[in-house]
């Protein structure tokens, strides 16, 4: 009987794997269509300073699937990466974001805003990434100094030397680089002083647990300390409660992003928030 159960388990597992593979193939095909039919859009989540003024935003991609509705990037970015479609999608995200930055630049009440854009490791490491970016910046007229690229530690783990070179090039061009999800990678800290980074972003998993878990609190505290000694800005993401905010402020973290200040929204809502909070 055990044998039969075992066989059934294997057959069940097999079917599940096959379904997952099929779903992936379908999603890849749908992604290809989505790129040519403009099913993607960007939403903008505010980033605030210690006085809770909106200093900028993070652009986050959304996919409005014609049949399945909104699909979260957590689901489709990995498929876009493994299929190579991330290169086209990444370019689309960058040009939309740069276009928005250029628009803000011409509006006195928005010209101070920075815009952070997520760049996947495969995109960052692709041939011609910097050249493509410069072309987009030139075509849109976006102010380079207000563009911030969010990279994850994977970029550094895969090829530190190459990453350092590209980050240095970007930094010389005046483009800011932020390390997203910081603390979740397994990279050594020694590299940090070699890189002209402008920001470390405390991962939301630590922020979430900061009040209950002493380890999370200790990690948040050390990222802030690291930022101070390396003279790199530190921002906390995923701030949801005033208690978390108070803790973060107490350890010297001065920049925040999270539902407490605003969810990712259409650009108009972000602009209203920026205008309103600026005057407050
Ligand atoms: P991320 O860059 O770390 O972005 C933060 C994620 O946390 C976003 O999820 C955001 O909506 C969510 N978030 C923000 N504040 C809070 C909060 O207070 N509480 C909680 N629970 N969550 C919060 P989202 O938009 O689903 O994006 C997930 C991930 O997908 C991003 O993580 C990023 O790695 C990736 N991603 C999103 N847009 C892009 C893109 O344009 N290009 C690439 N390559 N990756 C993207
Ligand atoms: Mg990010
Ligand atoms: Mg993050
Ligand atoms: Mg993340």
mmCIF file of N, CA, C and O in Angstrom, residues 18-66:
data_model
loop_
_atom_site.group_PDB
_atom_site.id
_atom_site.type_symbol
_atom_site.label_atom_id
_atom_site.label_comp_id
_atom_site.label_asym_id
_atom_site.label_seq_id
_atom_site.Cartn_x
_atom_site.Cartn_y
_atom_site.Cartn_z
ATOM 1 N N UNK A 18 4.429 19.428 -14.520
ATOM 2 C CA UNK A 18 4.053 19.658 -15.921
ATOM 3 C C UNK A 18 3.114 20.852 -16.051
ATOM 4 O O UNK A 18 3.255 21.662 -16.958
ATOM 5 N N UNK A 19 2.194 20.992 -15.121
ATOM 6 C CA UNK A 19 1.274 22.139 -15.147
ATOM 7 C C UNK A 19 2.040 23.445 -14.970
ATOM 8 O O UNK A 19 1.756 24.441 -15.638
ATOM 9 N N UNK A 20 3.035 23.417 -14.086
ATOM 10 C CA UNK A 20 3.817 24.626 -13.828
ATOM 11 C C UNK A 20 4.624 25.011 -15.063
ATOM 12 O O UNK A 20 4.716 26.189 -15.427
ATOM 13 N N UNK A 21 5.205 24.024 -15.716
ATOM 14 C CA UNK A 21 5.982 24.284 -16.930
ATOM 15 C C UNK A 21 5.064 24.850 -18.018
ATOM 16 O O UNK A 21 5.403 25.824 -18.688
ATOM 17 N N UNK A 22 3.885 24.259 -18.145
ATOM 18 C CA UNK A 22 2.929 24.732 -19.148
ATOM 19 C C UNK A 22 2.520 26.169 -18.859
ATOM 20 O O UNK A 22 2.473 27.012 -19.765
ATOM 21 N N UNK A 23 2.262 26.462 -17.585
ATOM 22 C CA UNK A 23 1.849 27.814 -17.198
ATOM 23 C C UNK A 23 2.942 28.823 -17.547
ATOM 24 O O UNK A 23 2.663 29.933 -17.993
ATOM 25 N N UNK A 24 4.176 28.406 -17.368
ATOM 26 C CA UNK A 24 5.307 29.274 -17.653
ATOM 27 C C UNK A 24 5.406 29.566 -19.144
ATOM 28 O O UNK A 24 5.684 30.695 -19.563
ATOM 29 N N UNK A 25 5.176 28.527 -19.932
ATOM 30 C CA UNK A 25 5.246 28.697 -21.387
ATOM 31 C C UNK A 25 4.129 29.632 -21.854
ATOM 32 O O UNK A 25 4.355 30.522 -22.676
ATOM 33 N N UNK A 26 2.944 29.458 -21.276
ATOM 34 C CA UNK A 26 1.828 30.337 -21.625
ATOM 35 C C UNK A 26 2.145 31.775 -21.218
ATOM 36 O O UNK A 26 1.941 32.722 -21.984
ATOM 37 N N UNK A 27 2.697 31.927 -20.004
ATOM 38 C CA UNK A 27 2.990 33.285 -19.537
ATOM 39 C C UNK A 27 4.032 33.953 -20.419
ATOM 40 O O UNK A 27 3.935 35.143 -20.722
ATOM 41 N N UNK A 28 5.006 33.167 -20.855
ATOM 42 C CA UNK A 28 6.035 33.725 -21.725
ATOM 43 C C UNK A 28 5.419 34.241 -23.025
ATOM 44 O O UNK A 28 5.744 35.342 -23.479
ATOM 45 N N UNK A 29 4.516 33.456 -23.580
ATOM 46 C CA UNK A 29 3.850 33.873 -24.821
ATOM 47 C C UNK A 29 2.999 35.116 -24.572
ATOM 48 O O UNK A 29 2.999 36.058 -25.364
ATOM 49 N N UNK A 30 2.300 35.120 -23.433
ATOM 50 C CA UNK A 30 1.464 36.277 -23.087
ATOM 51 C C UNK A 30 2.310 37.537 -22.868
ATOM 52 O O UNK A 30 1.897 38.648 -23.213
ATOM 53 N N UNK A 31 3.486 37.347 -22.279
ATOM 54 C CA UNK A 31 4.377 38.486 -22.030
ATOM 55 C C UNK A 31 4.825 39.114 -23.350
ATOM 56 O O UNK A 31 4.917 40.331 -23.477
ATOM 57 N N UNK A 32 5.113 38.240 -24.297
ATOM 58 C CA UNK A 32 5.538 38.701 -25.620
ATOM 59 C C UNK A 32 4.442 39.574 -26.248
ATOM 60 O O UNK A 32 4.700 40.667 -26.756
ATOM 61 N N UNK A 33 3.209 39.092 -26.166
ATOM 62 C CA UNK A 33 2.068 39.861 -26.674
ATOM 63 C C UNK A 33 1.916 41.164 -25.890
ATOM 64 O O UNK A 33 1.691 42.229 -26.462
ATOM 65 N N UNK A 34 2.066 41.050 -24.574
ATOM 66 C CA UNK A 34 1.869 42.209 -23.698
ATOM 67 C C UNK A 34 2.814 43.351 -24.070
ATOM 68 O O UNK A 34 2.443 44.521 -24.023
ATOM 69 N N UNK A 35 4.048 42.972 -24.455
ATOM 70 C CA UNK A 35 5.032 43.988 -24.817
ATOM 71 C C UNK A 35 4.614 44.726 -26.089
ATOM 72 O O UNK A 35 4.747 45.955 -26.162
ATOM 73 N N UNK A 36 4.085 43.998 -27.045
ATOM 74 C CA UNK A 36 3.724 44.656 -28.307
ATOM 75 C C UNK A 36 2.364 45.336 -28.207
ATOM 76 O O UNK A 36 2.064 46.240 -28.967
ATOM 77 N N UNK A 37 1.548 44.910 -27.253
ATOM 78 C CA UNK A 37 0.219 45.519 -27.142
ATOM 79 C C UNK A 37 0.063 46.486 -25.979
ATOM 80 O O UNK A 37 -1.048 46.858 -25.599
ATOM 81 N N UNK A 38 1.182 46.869 -25.403
ATOM 82 C CA UNK A 38 1.188 47.905 -24.355
ATOM 83 C C UNK A 38 0.281 47.601 -23.178
ATOM 84 O O UNK A 38 -0.549 48.419 -22.793
ATOM 85 N N UNK A 39 0.432 46.420 -22.624
ATOM 86 C CA UNK A 39 -0.360 46.055 -21.450
ATOM 87 C C UNK A 39 0.337 46.420 -20.138
ATOM 88 O O UNK A 39 -0.157 46.111 -19.063
ATOM 89 N N UNK A 40 1.498 47.050 -20.235
ATOM 90 C CA UNK A 40 2.231 47.420 -19.021
ATOM 91 C C UNK A 40 2.037 48.892 -18.697
ATOM 92 O O UNK A 40 1.886 49.723 -19.586
ATOM 93 N N UNK A 41 2.054 49.199 -17.415
ATOM 94 C CA UNK A 41 2.057 50.602 -17.004
ATOM 95 C C UNK A 41 2.866 50.707 -15.729
ATOM 96 O O UNK A 41 3.150 49.707 -15.072
ATOM 97 N N UNK A 42 3.237 51.929 -15.383
ATOM 98 C CA UNK A 42 3.992 52.133 -14.153
ATOM 99 C C UNK A 42 3.105 52.766 -13.096
ATOM 100 O O UNK A 42 2.254 53.603 -13.402
ATOM 101 N N UNK A 43 3.299 52.329 -11.860
ATOM 102 C CA UNK A 43 2.701 53.021 -10.723
ATOM 103 C C UNK A 43 3.851 53.589 -9.902
ATOM 104 O O UNK A 43 4.998 53.160 -10.039
ATOM 105 N N UNK A 44 3.529 54.580 -9.077
ATOM 106 C CA UNK A 44 4.559 55.340 -8.383
ATOM 107 C C UNK A 44 4.285 55.345 -6.891
ATOM 108 O O UNK A 44 3.199 55.726 -6.455
ATOM 109 N N UNK A 45 5.281 54.917 -6.109
ATOM 110 C CA UNK A 45 5.113 54.908 -4.660
ATOM 111 C C UNK A 45 5.992 56.004 -4.045
ATOM 112 O O UNK A 45 7.190 56.076 -4.339
ATOM 113 N N UNK A 46 5.394 56.847 -3.185
ATOM 114 C CA UNK A 46 6.166 57.960 -2.631
ATOM 115 C C UNK A 46 7.310 57.513 -1.718
ATOM 116 O O UNK A 46 7.211 56.496 -1.035
ATOM 117 N N UNK A 47 8.366 58.291 -1.722
ATOM 118 C CA UNK A 47 9.467 58.152 -0.762
ATOM 119 C C UNK A 47 9.519 59.476 -0.001
ATOM 120 O O UNK A 47 9.454 60.542 -0.622
ATOM 121 N N UNK A 48 9.600 59.407 1.313
ATOM 122 C CA UNK A 48 9.517 60.632 2.111
ATOM 123 C C UNK A 48 10.745 60.822 3.003
ATOM 124 O O UNK A 48 11.455 59.855 3.306
ATOM 125 N N UNK A 49 10.969 62.065 3.413
ATOM 126 C CA UNK A 49 12.087 62.355 4.311
ATOM 127 C C UNK A 49 11.602 62.416 5.758
ATOM 128 O O UNK A 49 10.438 62.091 6.045
ATOM 129 N N UNK A 50 12.474 62.833 6.667
ATOM 130 C CA UNK A 50 12.166 62.823 8.093
ATOM 131 C C UNK A 50 10.961 63.699 8.427
ATOM 132 O O UNK A 50 10.239 63.440 9.385
ATOM 133 N N UNK A 51 10.739 64.749 7.614
ATOM 134 C CA UNK A 51 9.578 65.619 7.844
ATOM 135 C C UNK A 51 8.356 65.114 7.083
ATOM 136 O O UNK A 51 7.340 65.805 6.996
ATOM 137 N N UNK A 52 8.485 63.938 6.524
ATOM 138 C CA UNK A 52 7.423 63.296 5.754
ATOM 139 C C UNK A 52 7.036 64.068 4.500
ATOM 140 O O UNK A 52 5.918 63.994 4.012
ATOM 141 N N UNK A 53 7.988 64.818 3.983
ATOM 142 C CA UNK A 53 7.787 65.456 2.677
ATOM 143 C C UNK A 53 8.137 64.450 1.591
ATOM 144 O O UNK A 53 9.119 63.711 1.733
ATOM 145 N N UNK A 54 7.372 64.447 0.522
ATOM 146 C CA UNK A 54 7.671 63.541 -0.591
ATOM 147 C C UNK A 54 8.897 64.062 -1.343
ATOM 148 O O UNK A 54 8.893 65.174 -1.852
ATOM 149 N N UNK A 55 9.944 63.247 -1.359
ATOM 150 C CA UNK A 55 11.174 63.657 -2.052
ATOM 151 C C UNK A 55 11.311 62.960 -3.406
ATOM 152 O O UNK A 55 12.138 63.322 -4.220
ATOM 153 N N UNK A 56 10.492 61.946 -3.605
ATOM 154 C CA UNK A 56 10.581 61.221 -4.865
ATOM 155 C C UNK A 56 9.669 60.022 -4.843
ATOM 156 O O UNK A 56 8.771 59.917 -4.003
ATOM 157 N N UNK A 57 9.916 59.100 -5.766
ATOM 158 C CA UNK A 57 9.059 57.925 -5.875
ATOM 159 C C UNK A 57 9.848 56.748 -6.422
ATOM 160 O O UNK A 57 10.924 56.916 -6.986
ATOM 161 N N UNK A 58 9.289 55.562 -6.220
ATOM 162 C CA UNK A 58 9.806 54.379 -6.904
ATOM 163 C C UNK A 58 8.778 53.985 -7.952
ATOM 164 O O UNK A 58 7.581 53.903 -7.658
ATOM 165 N N UNK A 59 9.247 53.746 -9.160
ATOM 166 C CA UNK A 59 8.371 53.290 -10.240
ATOM 167 C C UNK A 59 8.279 51.769 -10.165
ATOM 168 O O UNK A 59 9.289 51.079 -10.077
ATOM 169 N N UNK A 60 7.056 51.252 -10.188
ATOM 170 C CA UNK A 60 6.839 49.802 -10.123
ATOM 171 C C UNK A 60 5.945 49.393 -11.285
ATOM 172 O O UNK A 60 4.914 50.033 -11.546
ATOM 173 N N UNK A 61 6.343 48.349 -11.984
ATOM 174 C CA UNK A 61 5.608 47.978 -13.186
ATOM 175 C C UNK A 61 4.360 47.165 -12.841
ATOM 176 O O UNK A 61 4.339 46.402 -11.860
ATOM 177 N N UNK A 62 3.286 47.368 -13.618
ATOM 178 C CA UNK A 62 2.053 46.604 -13.476
ATOM 179 C C UNK A 62 1.677 46.038 -14.833
ATOM 180 O O UNK A 62 1.839 46.704 -15.854
ATOM 181 N N UNK A 63 1.173 44.818 -14.817
ATOM 182 C CA UNK A 63 0.727 44.169 -16.056
ATOM 183 C C UNK A 63 -0.777 43.970 -15.975
ATOM 184 O O UNK A 63 -1.259 43.215 -15.136
ATOM 185 N N UNK A 64 -1.498 44.649 -16.870
ATOM 186 C CA UNK A 64 -2.940 44.445 -16.964
ATOM 187 C C UNK A 64 -3.193 43.377 -18.013
ATOM 188 O O UNK A 64 -3.295 43.671 -19.213
ATOM 189 N N UNK A 65 -3.311 42.141 -17.558
ATOM 190 C CA UNK A 65 -3.547 41.029 -18.463
ATOM 191 C C UNK A 65 -4.999 41.081 -18.931
ATOM 192 O O UNK A 65 -5.898 41.258 -18.107
ATOM 193 N N UNK A 66 -5.231 40.946 -20.244
ATOM 194 C CA UNK A 66 -6.601 41.102 -20.758
ATOM 195 C C UNK A 66 -7.598 40.097 -20.159
ATOM 196 O O UNK A 66 -8.779 40.411 -20.056
#
